[in-house]
Amino acid sequence: MGGELLPPGDGGLDDVVLSWQGADVAAVRLPQLADSLDHILAAMERAKGRPLADLDRREKQEVVRVLEGRGAFSVRHGVETVAGALGVSRFTVYNYLNREKTS
């Protein structure tokens, strides 16, 4: 997801410090959530073997379901970003999300 590994002393307040047997061994700087969404979408495209916009409706609904589970739509402009990657409108993404909630 685009995290960065740092020496433990270089970790900031927002970084995750990893410890092993009581000693700090590394810090992980996580990317901003918006950057993570781009990484997730790219990984999903690689896994599918083709652009997400080329998926059929059922596959796009599955992608939205997975992204919802990963919190993608809590990111500012998450719906717009996903809609662009899927080649659909924001309205369609909202329909996919609402379909999941009513099922």
PDB file of C-alpha atoms in Angstrom:
ATOM      1  CA  MET A   1       0.000   0.000   0.000  1.00  0.00           C
ATOM      2  CA  GLY A   2       2.950   2.306  -0.333  1.00  0.00           C
ATOM      3  CA  GLY A   3       4.264   2.429   3.235  1.00  0.00           C
ATOM      4  CA  GLU A   4       7.843   3.514   3.888  1.00  0.00           C
ATOM      5  CA  LEU A   5      10.244   1.727   6.248  1.00  0.00           C
ATOM      6  CA  LEU A   6      12.354   4.033   8.438  1.00  0.00           C
ATOM      7  CA  PRO A   7      14.959   3.619  11.184  1.00  0.00           C
ATOM      8  CA  PRO A   8      13.123   3.529  14.531  1.00  0.00           C
ATOM      9  CA  GLY A   9      14.538   6.876  15.678  1.00  0.00           C
ATOM     10  CA  ASP A  10      13.238   8.625  12.562  1.00  0.00           C
ATOM     11  CA  GLY A  11       9.601   7.763  13.234  1.00  0.00           C
ATOM     12  CA  GLY A  12       7.212  10.623  13.842  1.00  0.00           C
ATOM     13  CA  LEU A  13       4.022  10.818  15.882  1.00  0.00           C
ATOM     14  CA  ASP A  14       1.904   9.452  13.014  1.00  0.00           C
ATOM     15  CA  ASP A  15       4.269   6.568  12.232  1.00  0.00           C
ATOM     16  CA  VAL A  16       3.973   3.015  13.516  1.00  0.00           C
ATOM     17  CA  VAL A  17       7.006   1.851  15.494  1.00  0.00           C
ATOM     18  CA  LEU A  18       7.685  -1.885  15.357  1.00  0.00           C
ATOM     19  CA  SER A  19       9.278  -3.598  18.340  1.00  0.00           C
ATOM     20  CA  TRP A  20      10.967  -6.973  18.622  1.00  0.00           C
ATOM     21  CA  GLN A  21      11.635  -8.459  22.046  1.00  0.00           C
ATOM     22  CA  GLY A  22      11.264  -5.079  23.714  1.00  0.00           C
ATOM     23  CA  ALA A  23      13.489  -3.094  21.349  1.00  0.00           C
ATOM     24  CA  ASP A  24      12.285  -0.717  18.647  1.00  0.00           C
ATOM     25  CA  VAL A  25      13.574  -2.044  15.317  1.00  0.00           C
ATOM     26  CA  ALA A  26      11.813   0.022  12.651  1.00  0.00           C
ATOM     27  CA  ALA A  27       9.184   2.628  12.006  1.00  0.00           C
ATOM     28  CA  VAL A  28       6.603   2.451   9.224  1.00  0.00           C
ATOM     29  CA  ARG A  29       5.290   5.624   7.646  1.00  0.00           C
ATOM     30  CA  LEU A  30       1.907   4.937   6.151  1.00  0.00           C
ATOM     31  CA  PRO A  31       0.837   6.920   3.096  1.00  0.00           C
ATOM     32  CA  GLN A  32      -2.026   9.354   3.132  1.00  0.00           C
ATOM     33  CA  LEU A  33      -5.336   7.550   2.681  1.00  0.00           C
ATOM     34  CA  ALA A  34      -5.914   9.081  -0.747  1.00  0.00           C
ATOM     35  CA  ASP A  35      -2.556   7.714  -1.939  1.00  0.00           C
ATOM     36  CA  SER A  36      -3.448   4.326  -0.490  1.00  0.00           C
ATOM     37  CA  LEU A  37      -6.644   4.244  -2.538  1.00  0.00           C
ATOM     38  CA  ASP A  38      -4.627   4.719  -5.719  1.00  0.00           C
ATOM     39  CA  HIS A  39      -2.343   1.854  -4.667  1.00  0.00           C
ATOM     40  CA  ILE A  40      -5.324  -0.378  -3.890  1.00  0.00           C
ATOM     41  CA  LEU A  41      -6.941   0.357  -7.252  1.00  0.00           C
ATOM     42  CA  ALA A  42      -3.675  -0.358  -9.076  1.00  0.00           C
ATOM     43  CA  ALA A  43      -3.287  -3.647  -7.203  1.00  0.00           C
ATOM     44  CA  MET A  44      -6.854  -4.635  -8.061  1.00  0.00           C
ATOM     45  CA  GLU A  45      -6.172  -3.912 -11.737  1.00  0.00           C
ATOM     46  CA  ARG A  46      -3.052  -6.081 -11.623  1.00  0.00           C
ATOM     47  CA  ALA A  47      -4.995  -8.886  -9.930  1.00  0.00           C
ATOM     48  CA  LYS A  48      -7.780  -8.705 -12.528  1.00  0.00           C
ATOM     49  CA  GLY A  49      -5.282  -8.528 -15.379  1.00  0.00           C
ATOM     50  CA  ARG A  50      -7.075  -5.673 -17.117  1.00  0.00           C
ATOM     51  CA  PRO A  51      -8.291  -2.128 -16.436  1.00  0.00           C
ATOM     52  CA  LEU A  52     -11.114  -1.964 -13.919  1.00  0.00           C
ATOM     53  CA  ALA A  53     -13.178  -0.025 -16.472  1.00  0.00           C
ATOM     54  CA  ASP A  54     -13.176  -3.165 -18.661  1.00  0.00           C
ATOM     55  CA  LEU A  55     -14.862  -5.317 -15.986  1.00  0.00           C
ATOM     56  CA  ASP A  56     -18.488  -6.346 -16.316  1.00  0.00           C
ATOM     57  CA  ARG A  57     -21.157  -4.961 -13.971  1.00  0.00           C
ATOM     58  CA  ARG A  58     -20.984  -7.871 -11.527  1.00  0.00           C
ATOM     59  CA  GLU A  59     -17.201  -7.581 -11.257  1.00  0.00           C
ATOM     60  CA  LYS A  60     -17.432  -3.821 -10.729  1.00  0.00           C
ATOM     61  CA  GLN A  61     -19.947  -4.388  -7.942  1.00  0.00           C
ATOM     62  CA  GLU A  62     -17.516  -6.844  -6.359  1.00  0.00           C
ATOM     63  CA  VAL A  63     -14.721  -4.250  -6.565  1.00  0.00           C
ATOM     64  CA  VAL A  64     -16.956  -1.676  -4.844  1.00  0.00           C
ATOM     65  CA  ARG A  65     -17.834  -4.210  -2.143  1.00  0.00           C
ATOM     66  CA  VAL A  66     -14.136  -4.919  -1.476  1.00  0.00           C
ATOM     67  CA  LEU A  67     -13.285  -1.223  -1.450  1.00  0.00           C
ATOM     68  CA  GLU A  68     -16.162  -0.489   0.936  1.00  0.00           C
ATOM     69  CA  GLY A  69     -14.736  -3.111   3.298  1.00  0.00           C
ATOM     70  CA  ARG A  70     -11.341  -1.416   3.123  1.00  0.00           C
ATOM     71  CA  GLY A  71     -12.751   2.002   3.950  1.00  0.00           C
ATOM     72  CA  ALA A  72     -12.119   3.499   0.522  1.00  0.00           C
ATOM     73  CA  PHE A  73     -15.228   5.632   0.659  1.00  0.00           C
ATOM     74  CA  SER A  74     -14.237   7.358   3.879  1.00  0.00           C
ATOM     75  CA  VAL A  75     -11.454   9.074   1.920  1.00  0.00           C
ATOM     76  CA  ARG A  76     -12.267  12.496   0.549  1.00  0.00           C
ATOM     77  CA  HIS A  77     -13.225  12.121  -3.122  1.00  0.00           C
ATOM     78  CA  GLY A  78     -13.125   8.330  -2.734  1.00  0.00           C
ATOM     79  CA  VAL A  79     -16.355   7.819  -4.660  1.00  0.00           C
ATOM     80  CA  GLU A  80     -15.120  10.035  -7.502  1.00  0.00           C
ATOM     81  CA  THR A  81     -11.752   8.259  -7.618  1.00  0.00           C
ATOM     82  CA  VAL A  82     -13.355   4.822  -7.720  1.00  0.00           C
ATOM     83  CA  ALA A  83     -15.943   5.926 -10.281  1.00  0.00           C
ATOM     84  CA  GLY A  84     -13.162   7.171 -12.545  1.00  0.00           C
ATOM     85  CA  ALA A  85     -11.209   3.923 -12.217  1.00  0.00           C
ATOM     86  CA  LEU A  86     -14.310   1.848 -12.956  1.00  0.00           C
ATOM     87  CA  GLY A  87     -15.404   4.060 -15.838  1.00  0.00           C
ATOM     88  CA  VAL A  88     -18.826   4.693 -14.275  1.00  0.00           C
ATOM     89  CA  SER A  89     -20.590   7.678 -12.747  1.00  0.00           C
ATOM     90  CA  ARG A  90     -20.595   8.570  -9.058  1.00  0.00           C
ATOM     91  CA  PHE A  91     -24.310   7.791  -9.126  1.00  0.00           C
ATOM     92  CA  THR A  92     -23.518   4.226 -10.243  1.00  0.00           C
ATOM     93  CA  VAL A  93     -21.007   3.759  -7.419  1.00  0.00           C
ATOM     94  CA  TYR A  94     -23.601   5.014  -4.923  1.00  0.00           C
ATOM     95  CA  ASN A  95     -26.112   2.568  -6.406  1.00  0.00           C
ATOM     96  CA  TYR A  96     -23.622  -0.285  -5.951  1.00  0.00           C
ATOM     97  CA  LEU A  97     -23.073   0.803  -2.332  1.00  0.00           C
ATOM     98  CA  ASN A  98     -26.796   1.078  -1.629  1.00  0.00           C
ATOM     99  CA  ARG A  99     -27.413  -2.300  -3.240  1.00  0.00           C
ATOM    100  CA  GLU A 100     -24.989  -3.863  -0.760  1.00  0.00           C
ATOM    101  CA  LYS A 101     -26.759  -2.259   2.187  1.00  0.00           C
ATOM    102  CA  THR A 102     -30.198  -3.434   1.090  1.00  0.00           C
ATOM    103  CA  SER A 103     -29.132  -7.003   0.226  1.00  0.00           C
TER     104      SER A 103
END
